[in-house]
mmCIF file of C-alpha atoms and ligand atoms in Angstrom:
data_model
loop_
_atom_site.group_PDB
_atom_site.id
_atom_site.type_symbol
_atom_site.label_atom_id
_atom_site.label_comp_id
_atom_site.label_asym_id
_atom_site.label_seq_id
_atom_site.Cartn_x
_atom_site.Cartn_y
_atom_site.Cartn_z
ATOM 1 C CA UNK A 1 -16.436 -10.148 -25.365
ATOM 2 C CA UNK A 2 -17.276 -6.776 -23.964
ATOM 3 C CA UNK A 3 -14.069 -4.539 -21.962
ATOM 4 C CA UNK A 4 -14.394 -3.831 -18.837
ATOM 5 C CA UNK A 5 -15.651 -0.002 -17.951
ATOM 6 C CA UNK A 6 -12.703 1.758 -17.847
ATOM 7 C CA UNK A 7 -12.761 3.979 -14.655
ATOM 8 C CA UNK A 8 -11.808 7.679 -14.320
ATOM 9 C CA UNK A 9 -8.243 8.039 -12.274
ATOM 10 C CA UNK A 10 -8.847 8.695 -8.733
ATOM 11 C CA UNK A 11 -4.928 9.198 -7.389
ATOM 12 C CA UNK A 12 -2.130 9.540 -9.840
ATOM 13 C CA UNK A 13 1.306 9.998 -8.690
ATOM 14 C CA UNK A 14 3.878 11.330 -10.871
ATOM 15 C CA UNK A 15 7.863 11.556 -10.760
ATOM 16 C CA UNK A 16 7.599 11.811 -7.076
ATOM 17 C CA UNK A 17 10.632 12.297 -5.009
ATOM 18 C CA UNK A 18 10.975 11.794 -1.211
ATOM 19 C CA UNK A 19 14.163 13.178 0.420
ATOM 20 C CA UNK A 20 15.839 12.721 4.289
ATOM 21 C CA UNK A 21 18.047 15.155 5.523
ATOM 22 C CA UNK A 22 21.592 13.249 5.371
ATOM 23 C CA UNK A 23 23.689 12.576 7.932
ATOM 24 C CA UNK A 24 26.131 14.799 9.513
ATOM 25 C CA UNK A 25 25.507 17.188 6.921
ATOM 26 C CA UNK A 26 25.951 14.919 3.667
ATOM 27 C CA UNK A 27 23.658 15.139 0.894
ATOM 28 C CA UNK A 28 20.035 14.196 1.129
ATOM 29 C CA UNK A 29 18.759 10.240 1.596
ATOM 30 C CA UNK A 30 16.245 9.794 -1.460
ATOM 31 C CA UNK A 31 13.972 7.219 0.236
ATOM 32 C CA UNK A 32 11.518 7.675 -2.993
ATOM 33 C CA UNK A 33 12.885 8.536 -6.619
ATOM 34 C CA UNK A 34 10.888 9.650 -8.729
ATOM 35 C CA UNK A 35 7.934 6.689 -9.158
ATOM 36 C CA UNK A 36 4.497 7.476 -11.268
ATOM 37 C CA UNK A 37 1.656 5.679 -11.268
ATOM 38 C CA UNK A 38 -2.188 5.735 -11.067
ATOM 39 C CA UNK A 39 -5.273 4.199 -9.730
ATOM 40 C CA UNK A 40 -8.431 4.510 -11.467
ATOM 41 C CA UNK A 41 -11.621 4.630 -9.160
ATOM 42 C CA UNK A 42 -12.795 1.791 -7.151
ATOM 43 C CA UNK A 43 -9.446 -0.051 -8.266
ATOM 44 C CA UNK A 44 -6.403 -1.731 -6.287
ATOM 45 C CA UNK A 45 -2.710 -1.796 -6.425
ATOM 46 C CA UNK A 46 -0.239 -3.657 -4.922
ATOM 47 C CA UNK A 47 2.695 -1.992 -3.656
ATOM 48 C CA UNK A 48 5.048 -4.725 -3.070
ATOM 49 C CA UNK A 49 9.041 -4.566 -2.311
ATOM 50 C CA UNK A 50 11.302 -5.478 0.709
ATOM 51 C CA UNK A 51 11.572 -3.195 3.901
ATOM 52 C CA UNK A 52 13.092 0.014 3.091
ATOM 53 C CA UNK A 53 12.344 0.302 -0.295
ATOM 54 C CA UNK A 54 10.288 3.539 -0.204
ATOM 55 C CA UNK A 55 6.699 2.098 -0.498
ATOM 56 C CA UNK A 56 5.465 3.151 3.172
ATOM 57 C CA UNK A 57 7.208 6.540 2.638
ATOM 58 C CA UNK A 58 5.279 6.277 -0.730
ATOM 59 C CA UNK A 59 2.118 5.996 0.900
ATOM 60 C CA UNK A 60 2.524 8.829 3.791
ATOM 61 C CA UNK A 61 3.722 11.525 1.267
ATOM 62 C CA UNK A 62 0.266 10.514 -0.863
ATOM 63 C CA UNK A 63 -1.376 11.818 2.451
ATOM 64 C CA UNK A 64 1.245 14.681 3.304
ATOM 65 C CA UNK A 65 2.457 13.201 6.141
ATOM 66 C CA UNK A 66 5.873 13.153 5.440
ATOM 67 C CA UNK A 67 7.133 16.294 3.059
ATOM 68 C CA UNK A 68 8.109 15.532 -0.809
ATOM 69 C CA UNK A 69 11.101 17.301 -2.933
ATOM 70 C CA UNK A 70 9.707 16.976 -5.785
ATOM 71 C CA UNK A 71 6.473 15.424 -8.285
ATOM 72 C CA UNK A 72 2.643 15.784 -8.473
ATOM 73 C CA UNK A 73 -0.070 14.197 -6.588
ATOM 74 C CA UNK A 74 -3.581 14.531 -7.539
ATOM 75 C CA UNK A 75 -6.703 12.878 -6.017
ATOM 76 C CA UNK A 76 -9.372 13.302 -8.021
ATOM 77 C CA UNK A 77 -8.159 16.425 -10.178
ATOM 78 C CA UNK A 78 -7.016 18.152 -7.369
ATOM 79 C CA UNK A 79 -3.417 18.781 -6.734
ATOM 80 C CA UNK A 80 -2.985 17.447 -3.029
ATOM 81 C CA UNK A 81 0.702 19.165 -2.511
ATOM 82 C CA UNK A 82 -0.983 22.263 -2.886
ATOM 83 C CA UNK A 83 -3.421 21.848 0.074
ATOM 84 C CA UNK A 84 -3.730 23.714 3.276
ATOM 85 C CA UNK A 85 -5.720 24.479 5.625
ATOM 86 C CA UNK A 86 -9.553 23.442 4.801
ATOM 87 C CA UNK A 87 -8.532 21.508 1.885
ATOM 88 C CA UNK A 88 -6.049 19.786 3.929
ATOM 89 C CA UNK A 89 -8.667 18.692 6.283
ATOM 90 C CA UNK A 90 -10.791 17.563 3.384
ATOM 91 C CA UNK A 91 -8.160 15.141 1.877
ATOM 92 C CA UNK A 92 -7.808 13.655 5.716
ATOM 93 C CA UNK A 93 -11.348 12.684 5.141
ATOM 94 C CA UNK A 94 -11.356 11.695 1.631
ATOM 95 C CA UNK A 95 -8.410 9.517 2.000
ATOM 96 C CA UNK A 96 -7.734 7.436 4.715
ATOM 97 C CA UNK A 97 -4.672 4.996 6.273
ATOM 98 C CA UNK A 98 -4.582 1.609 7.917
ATOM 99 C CA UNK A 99 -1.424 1.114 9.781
ATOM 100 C CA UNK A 100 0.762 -1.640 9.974
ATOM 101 C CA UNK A 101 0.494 -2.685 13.978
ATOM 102 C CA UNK A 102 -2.897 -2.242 15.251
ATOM 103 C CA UNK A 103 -2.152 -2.165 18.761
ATOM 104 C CA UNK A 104 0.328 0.459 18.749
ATOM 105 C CA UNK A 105 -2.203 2.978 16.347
ATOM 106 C CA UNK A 106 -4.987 2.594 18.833
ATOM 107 C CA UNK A 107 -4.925 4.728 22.613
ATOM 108 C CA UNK A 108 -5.208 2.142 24.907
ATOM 109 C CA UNK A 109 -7.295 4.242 26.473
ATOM 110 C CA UNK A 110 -9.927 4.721 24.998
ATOM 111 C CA UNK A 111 -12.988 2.597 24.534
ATOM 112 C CA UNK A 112 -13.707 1.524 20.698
ATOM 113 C CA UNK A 113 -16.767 3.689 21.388
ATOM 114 C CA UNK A 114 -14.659 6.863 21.946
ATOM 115 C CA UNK A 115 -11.964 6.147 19.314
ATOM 116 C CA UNK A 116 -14.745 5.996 16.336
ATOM 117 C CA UNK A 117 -16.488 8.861 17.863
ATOM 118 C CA UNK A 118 -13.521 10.905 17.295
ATOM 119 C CA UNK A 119 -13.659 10.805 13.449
ATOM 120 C CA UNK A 120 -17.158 10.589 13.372
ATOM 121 C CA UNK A 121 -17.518 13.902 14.828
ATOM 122 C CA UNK A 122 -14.562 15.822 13.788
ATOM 123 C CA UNK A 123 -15.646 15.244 10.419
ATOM 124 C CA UNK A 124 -18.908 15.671 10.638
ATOM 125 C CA UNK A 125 -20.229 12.121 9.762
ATOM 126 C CA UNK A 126 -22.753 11.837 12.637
ATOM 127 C CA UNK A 127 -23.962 14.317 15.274
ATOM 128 C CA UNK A 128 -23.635 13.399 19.020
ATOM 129 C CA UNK A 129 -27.277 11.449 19.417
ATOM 130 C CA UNK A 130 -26.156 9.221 16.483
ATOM 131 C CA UNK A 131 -22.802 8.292 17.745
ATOM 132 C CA UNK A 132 -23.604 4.874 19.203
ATOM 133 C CA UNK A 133 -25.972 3.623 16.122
ATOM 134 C CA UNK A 134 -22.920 5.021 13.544
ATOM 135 C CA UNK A 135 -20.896 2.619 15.232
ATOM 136 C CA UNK A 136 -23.001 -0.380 15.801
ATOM 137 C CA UNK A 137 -23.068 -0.587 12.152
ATOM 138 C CA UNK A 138 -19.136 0.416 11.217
ATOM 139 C CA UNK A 139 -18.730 -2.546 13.977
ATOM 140 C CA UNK A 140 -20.818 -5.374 11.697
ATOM 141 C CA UNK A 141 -19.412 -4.102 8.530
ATOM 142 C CA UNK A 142 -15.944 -4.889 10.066
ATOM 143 C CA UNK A 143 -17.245 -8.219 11.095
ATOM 144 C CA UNK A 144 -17.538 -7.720 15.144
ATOM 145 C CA UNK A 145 -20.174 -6.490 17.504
ATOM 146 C CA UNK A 146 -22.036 -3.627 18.656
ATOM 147 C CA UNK A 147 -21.434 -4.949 22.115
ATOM 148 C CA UNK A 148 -17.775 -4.627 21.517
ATOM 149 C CA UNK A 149 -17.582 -1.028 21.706
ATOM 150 C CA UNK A 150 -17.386 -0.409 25.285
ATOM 151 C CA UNK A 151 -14.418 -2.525 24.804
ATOM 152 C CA UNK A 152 -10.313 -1.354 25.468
ATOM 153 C CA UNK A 153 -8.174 -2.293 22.594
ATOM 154 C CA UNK A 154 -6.260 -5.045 25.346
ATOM 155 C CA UNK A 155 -9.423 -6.850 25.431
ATOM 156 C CA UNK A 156 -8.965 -7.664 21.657
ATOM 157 C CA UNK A 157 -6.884 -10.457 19.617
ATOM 158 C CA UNK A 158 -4.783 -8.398 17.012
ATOM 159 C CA UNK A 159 -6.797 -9.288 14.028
ATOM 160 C CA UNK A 160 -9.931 -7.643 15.904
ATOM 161 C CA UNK A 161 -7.816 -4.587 16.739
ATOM 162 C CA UNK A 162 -6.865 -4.626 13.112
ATOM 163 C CA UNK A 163 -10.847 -4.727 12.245
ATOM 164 C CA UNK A 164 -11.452 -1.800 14.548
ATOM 165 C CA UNK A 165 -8.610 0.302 12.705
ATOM 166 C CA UNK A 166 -10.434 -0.343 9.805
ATOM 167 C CA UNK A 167 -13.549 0.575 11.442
ATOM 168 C CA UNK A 168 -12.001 3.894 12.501
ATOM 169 C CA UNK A 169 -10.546 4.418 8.751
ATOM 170 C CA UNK A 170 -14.016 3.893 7.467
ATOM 171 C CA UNK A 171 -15.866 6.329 9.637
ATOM 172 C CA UNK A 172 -15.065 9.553 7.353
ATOM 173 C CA UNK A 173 -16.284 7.024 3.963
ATOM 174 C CA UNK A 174 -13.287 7.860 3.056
ATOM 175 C CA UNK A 175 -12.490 7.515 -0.982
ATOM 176 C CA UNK A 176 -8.947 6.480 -1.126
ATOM 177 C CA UNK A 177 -7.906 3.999 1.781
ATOM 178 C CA UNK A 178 -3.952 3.430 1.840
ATOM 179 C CA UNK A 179 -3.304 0.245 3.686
ATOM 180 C CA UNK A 180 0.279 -0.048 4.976
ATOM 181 C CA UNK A 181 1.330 -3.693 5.329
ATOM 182 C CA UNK A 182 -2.187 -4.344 7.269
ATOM 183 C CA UNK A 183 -1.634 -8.041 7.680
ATOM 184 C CA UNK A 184 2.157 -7.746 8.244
ATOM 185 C CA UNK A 185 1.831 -8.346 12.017
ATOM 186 C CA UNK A 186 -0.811 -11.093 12.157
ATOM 187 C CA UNK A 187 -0.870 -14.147 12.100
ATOM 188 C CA UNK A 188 -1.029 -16.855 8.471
ATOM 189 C CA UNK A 189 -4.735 -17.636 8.771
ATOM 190 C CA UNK A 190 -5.968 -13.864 10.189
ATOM 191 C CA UNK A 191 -4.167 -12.385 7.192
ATOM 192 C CA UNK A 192 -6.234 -14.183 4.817
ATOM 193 C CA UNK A 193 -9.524 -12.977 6.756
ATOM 194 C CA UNK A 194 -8.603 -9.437 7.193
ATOM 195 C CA UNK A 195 -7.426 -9.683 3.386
ATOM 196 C CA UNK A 196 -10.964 -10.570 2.054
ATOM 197 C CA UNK A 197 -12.564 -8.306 4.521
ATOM 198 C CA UNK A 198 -11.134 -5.318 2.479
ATOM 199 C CA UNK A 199 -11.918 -6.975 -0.568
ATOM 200 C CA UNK A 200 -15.457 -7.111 0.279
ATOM 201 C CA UNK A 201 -15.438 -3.263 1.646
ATOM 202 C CA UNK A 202 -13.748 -2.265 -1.236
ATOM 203 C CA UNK A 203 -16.376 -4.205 -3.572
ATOM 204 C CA UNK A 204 -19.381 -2.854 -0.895
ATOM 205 C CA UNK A 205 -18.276 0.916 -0.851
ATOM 206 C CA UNK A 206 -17.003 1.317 -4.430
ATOM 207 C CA UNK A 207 -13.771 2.024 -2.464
ATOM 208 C CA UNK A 208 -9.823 2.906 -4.154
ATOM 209 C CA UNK A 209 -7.129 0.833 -2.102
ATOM 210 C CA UNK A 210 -3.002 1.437 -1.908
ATOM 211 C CA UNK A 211 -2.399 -2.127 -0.730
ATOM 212 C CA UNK A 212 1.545 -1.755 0.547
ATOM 213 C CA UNK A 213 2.984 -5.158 1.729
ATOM 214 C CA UNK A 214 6.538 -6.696 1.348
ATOM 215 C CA UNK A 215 4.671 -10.136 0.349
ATOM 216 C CA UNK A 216 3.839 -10.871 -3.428
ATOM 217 C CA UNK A 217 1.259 -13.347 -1.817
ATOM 218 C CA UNK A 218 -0.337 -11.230 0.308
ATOM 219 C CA UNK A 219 -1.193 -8.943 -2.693
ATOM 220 C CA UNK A 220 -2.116 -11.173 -4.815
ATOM 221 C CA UNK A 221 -5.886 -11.754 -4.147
ATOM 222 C CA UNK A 222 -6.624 -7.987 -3.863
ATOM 223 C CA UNK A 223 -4.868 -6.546 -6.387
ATOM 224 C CA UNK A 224 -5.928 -5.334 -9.868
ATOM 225 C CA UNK A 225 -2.238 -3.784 -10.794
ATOM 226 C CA UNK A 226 1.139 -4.931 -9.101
ATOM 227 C CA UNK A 227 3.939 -2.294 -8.755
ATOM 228 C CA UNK A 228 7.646 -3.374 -7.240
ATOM 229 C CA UNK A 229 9.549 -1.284 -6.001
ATOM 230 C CA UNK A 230 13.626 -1.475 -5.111
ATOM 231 C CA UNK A 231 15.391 1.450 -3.332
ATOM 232 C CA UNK A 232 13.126 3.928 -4.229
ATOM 233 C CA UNK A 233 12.150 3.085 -7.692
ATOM 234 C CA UNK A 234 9.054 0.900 -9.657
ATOM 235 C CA UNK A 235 10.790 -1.507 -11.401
ATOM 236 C CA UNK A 236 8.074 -3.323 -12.703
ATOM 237 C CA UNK A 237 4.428 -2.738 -12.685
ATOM 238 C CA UNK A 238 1.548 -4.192 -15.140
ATOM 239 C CA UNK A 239 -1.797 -5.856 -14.192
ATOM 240 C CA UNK A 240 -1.683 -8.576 -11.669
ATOM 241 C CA UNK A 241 -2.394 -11.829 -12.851
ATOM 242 C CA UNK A 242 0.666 -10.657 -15.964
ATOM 243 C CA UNK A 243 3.130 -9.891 -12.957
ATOM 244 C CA UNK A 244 2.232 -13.347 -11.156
ATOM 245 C CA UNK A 245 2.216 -15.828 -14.086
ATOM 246 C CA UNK A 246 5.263 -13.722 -16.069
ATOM 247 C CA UNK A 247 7.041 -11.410 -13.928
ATOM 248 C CA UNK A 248 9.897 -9.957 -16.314
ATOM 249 C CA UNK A 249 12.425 -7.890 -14.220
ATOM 250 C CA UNK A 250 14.934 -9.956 -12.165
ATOM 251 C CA UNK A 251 14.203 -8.906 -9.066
ATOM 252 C CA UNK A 252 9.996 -9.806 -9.432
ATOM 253 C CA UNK A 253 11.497 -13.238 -10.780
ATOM 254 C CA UNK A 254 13.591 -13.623 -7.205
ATOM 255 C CA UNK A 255 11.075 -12.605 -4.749
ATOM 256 C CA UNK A 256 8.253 -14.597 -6.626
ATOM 257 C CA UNK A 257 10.288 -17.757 -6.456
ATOM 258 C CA UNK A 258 10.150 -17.053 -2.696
ATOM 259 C CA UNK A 259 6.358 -17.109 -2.381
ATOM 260 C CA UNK A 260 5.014 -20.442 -0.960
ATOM 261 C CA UNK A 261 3.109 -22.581 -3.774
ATOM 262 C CA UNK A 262 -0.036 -24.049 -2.590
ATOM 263 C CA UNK A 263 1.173 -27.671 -3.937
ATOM 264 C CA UNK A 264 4.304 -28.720 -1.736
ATOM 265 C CA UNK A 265 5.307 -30.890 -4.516
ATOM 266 C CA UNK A 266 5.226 -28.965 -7.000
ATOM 267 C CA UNK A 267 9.219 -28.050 -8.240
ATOM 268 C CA UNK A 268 10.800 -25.001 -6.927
ATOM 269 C CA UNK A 269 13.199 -22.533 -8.115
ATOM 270 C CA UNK A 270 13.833 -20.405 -5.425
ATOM 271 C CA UNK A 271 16.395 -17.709 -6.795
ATOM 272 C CA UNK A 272 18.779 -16.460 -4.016
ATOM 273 C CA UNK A 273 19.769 -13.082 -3.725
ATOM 274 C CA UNK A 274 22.949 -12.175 -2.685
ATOM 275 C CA UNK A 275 23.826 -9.184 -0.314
ATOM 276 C CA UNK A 276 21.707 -6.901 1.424
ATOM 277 C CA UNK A 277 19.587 -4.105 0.139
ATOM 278 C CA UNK A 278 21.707 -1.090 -0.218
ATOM 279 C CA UNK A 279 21.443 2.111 1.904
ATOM 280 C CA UNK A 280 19.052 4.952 0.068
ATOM 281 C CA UNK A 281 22.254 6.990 1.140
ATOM 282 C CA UNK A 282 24.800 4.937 -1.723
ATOM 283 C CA UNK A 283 22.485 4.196 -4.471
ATOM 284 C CA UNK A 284 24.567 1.871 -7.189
ATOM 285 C CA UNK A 285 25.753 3.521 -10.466
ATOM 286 C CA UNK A 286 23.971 1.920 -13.597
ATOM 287 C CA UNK A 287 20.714 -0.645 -12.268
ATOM 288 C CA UNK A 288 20.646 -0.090 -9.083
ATOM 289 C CA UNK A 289 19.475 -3.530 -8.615
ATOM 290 C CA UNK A 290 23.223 -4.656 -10.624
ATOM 291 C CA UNK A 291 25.164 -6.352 -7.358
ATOM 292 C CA UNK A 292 22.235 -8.695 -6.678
ATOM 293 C CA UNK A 293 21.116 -9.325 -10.136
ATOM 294 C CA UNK A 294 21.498 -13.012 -11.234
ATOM 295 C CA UNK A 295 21.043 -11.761 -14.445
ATOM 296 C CA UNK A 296 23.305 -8.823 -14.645
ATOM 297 C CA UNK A 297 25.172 -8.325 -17.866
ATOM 298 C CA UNK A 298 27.180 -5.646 -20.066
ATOM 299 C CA UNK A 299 25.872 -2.412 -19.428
ATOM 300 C CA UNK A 300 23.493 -3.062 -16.280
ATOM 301 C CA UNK A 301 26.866 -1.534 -13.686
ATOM 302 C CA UNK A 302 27.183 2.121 -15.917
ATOM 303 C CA UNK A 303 23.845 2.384 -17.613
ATOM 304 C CA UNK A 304 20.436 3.353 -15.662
ATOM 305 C CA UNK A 305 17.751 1.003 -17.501
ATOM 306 C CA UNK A 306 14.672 2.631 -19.270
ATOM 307 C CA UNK A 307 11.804 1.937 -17.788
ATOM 308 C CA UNK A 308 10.018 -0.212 -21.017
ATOM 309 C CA UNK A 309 6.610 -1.969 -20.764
ATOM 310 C CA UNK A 310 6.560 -0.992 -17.488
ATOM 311 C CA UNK A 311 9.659 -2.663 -16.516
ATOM 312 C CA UNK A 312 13.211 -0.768 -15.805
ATOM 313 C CA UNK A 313 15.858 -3.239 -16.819
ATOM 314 C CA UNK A 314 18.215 -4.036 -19.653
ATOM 315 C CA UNK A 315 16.900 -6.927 -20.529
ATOM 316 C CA UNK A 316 13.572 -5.832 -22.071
ATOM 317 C CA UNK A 317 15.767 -3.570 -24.991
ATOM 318 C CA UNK A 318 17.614 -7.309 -25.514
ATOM 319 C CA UNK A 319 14.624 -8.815 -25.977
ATOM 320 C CA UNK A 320 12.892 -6.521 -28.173
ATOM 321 C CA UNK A 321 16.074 -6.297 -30.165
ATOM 322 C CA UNK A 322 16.599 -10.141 -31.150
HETATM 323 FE FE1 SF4 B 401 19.621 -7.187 -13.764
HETATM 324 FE FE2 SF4 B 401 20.761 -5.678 -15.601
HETATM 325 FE FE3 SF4 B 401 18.110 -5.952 -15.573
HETATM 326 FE FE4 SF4 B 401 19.338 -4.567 -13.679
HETATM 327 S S1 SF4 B 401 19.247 -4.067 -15.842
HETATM 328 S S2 SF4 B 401 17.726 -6.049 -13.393
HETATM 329 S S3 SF4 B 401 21.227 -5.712 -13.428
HETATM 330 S S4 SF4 B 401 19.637 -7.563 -15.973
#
């Protein structure tokens, strides 16, 4: 059987650290701590972990806007930390964000003619006179209308607001686009539309996707590689369908058990976590994942885990040792 083409990397990330002041003068809030990882061209991974874990934080620092302490970011060769001014501007273009609510991220305002004319000409995409035709035909490929676009954003349901954000990432054909939780705030069955819609962009306009979301299910479909993160850190991250049918580290194992299966009879192991995701600001000695681990054993409380086969916990050294 023939591989697959291996693609060049578009974005790598590497040991990057993301730091909040602390408060009343204590030492810094890590939010990120130190995660690596890449995504080769016209490729997809899922960034998947419960609220607060550092994967939206992940995703602005990618575009600069939130500052980093530490680590490398590249897009396409070109070390993105380093940017400024023109270059800056250029990596707005190149890569692109879809934000979690779509009414809040679009001026009520404006018409959806004026907010993809923005992009279109502050970039350069189209000049004045071809505007209206520009987005006529971002409109279809989001699914709606040209007739739509002397619409307000109230006059939308939320999955067509969410359509127009896209339409307003796409306008720059962007390279990179970083989707942060983009279904969170819809409804079940939208979720599912606006999820294939990006599929098919991504498969139309050879396009790279950071697909963030706190739901393993969500990702699923979309994703080529699956990275989890807990406070701040990948703990596991391999290709997809491996995560789905044999996630390894503990805390994959809980919140897969928590997805819905699409047989209601079929058995069910939910595994329960215990306690609440601690604060960035007291990190646990050893795993930090050790308090809620079902699995926690000898040296998981003192001893950071390795990160081995792409997963960071003790339990992959037992296994390799027996
Ligand atoms: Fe659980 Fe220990 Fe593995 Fe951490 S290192 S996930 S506490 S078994």
């Amino acid at each position: 059987m023939s591989q697959p083409v291996q693609q060049p990397v578009l974005l790598r990330v590497t040991d990057l650290v993301v730091e909040y002041p602390g408060r009343a003068g204590g030492p810094p809030l890590r939010a990120v701590d130190g995660i690596s990882f890449a995504i080769p061209r016209g490729r997809t991974l899922g960034l998947v972990g419960e609220s607060g874990c550092g994967k939206s934080t992940t995703g602005r620092a990618i575009l600069r806007l939130t500052p980093t302490a530490r680590g490398a970011v590249t897009l396409d060769g070109r070390d993105v930390l380093a940017l400024h001014g023109g270059g800056l501007f250029e990596l707005r273009r190149r890569a692109q964000i879809v934000f979690q609510d779509p009414f809040s991220s679009l001026n009520p305002r404006l018409t959806v003619l004026s907010t993809l004319a923005e992009p279109l000409l502050l970039h350069r995409r189209a000049a004045r006179r071809e505007v209206r035709d520009r987005v006529a035909v971002l409109l279809e490929q989001v699914g709606l209308t040209p007739d739509m676009m002397h619409r307000y954003p109230s006059q939308f349901s939320g999955g067509q607001r969410q359509r127009i954000g896209i339409a307003r990432a796409l306008a720059v054909e962007p390279e990179l686009l970083i989707c942060d939780e983009p279904v969170s705030a819809l409804d079940v069955t939208v979720q599912a539309q606006i999820v294939n819609l990006l599929r098919d962009l991504q498969e139309q306009l050879e396009l790279t996707l950071l697909f963030i979301a706190h739901d393993l299910s969500v990702v699923r479909h979309i994703s080529d590689e699956v990275a989890v993160m807990y406070l701040g850190r990948i703990v596991e991250h391999g290709p997809g369908d491996r995560v789905y049918e044999t996630p390894r580290h503990p805390y994959t194992q809980a919140l897969l058990s928590a997805v819905p299966k699409p047989d209601p009879e079929a058995p069910r192991d939910r595994i329960l976590l215990t306690g609440d995701v601690p604060s960035p600001s007291d990190v646990p000695s050893g795993c930090r994942f050790h308090p809620r681990c079902p699995q926690v054993f000898g040296p998981c409380a003192e001893v950071d885990p390795p990160v081995v086969d792409g997963v960071a916990c003790h339990l992959m050294g037992e296994s390799q040792s027996t």
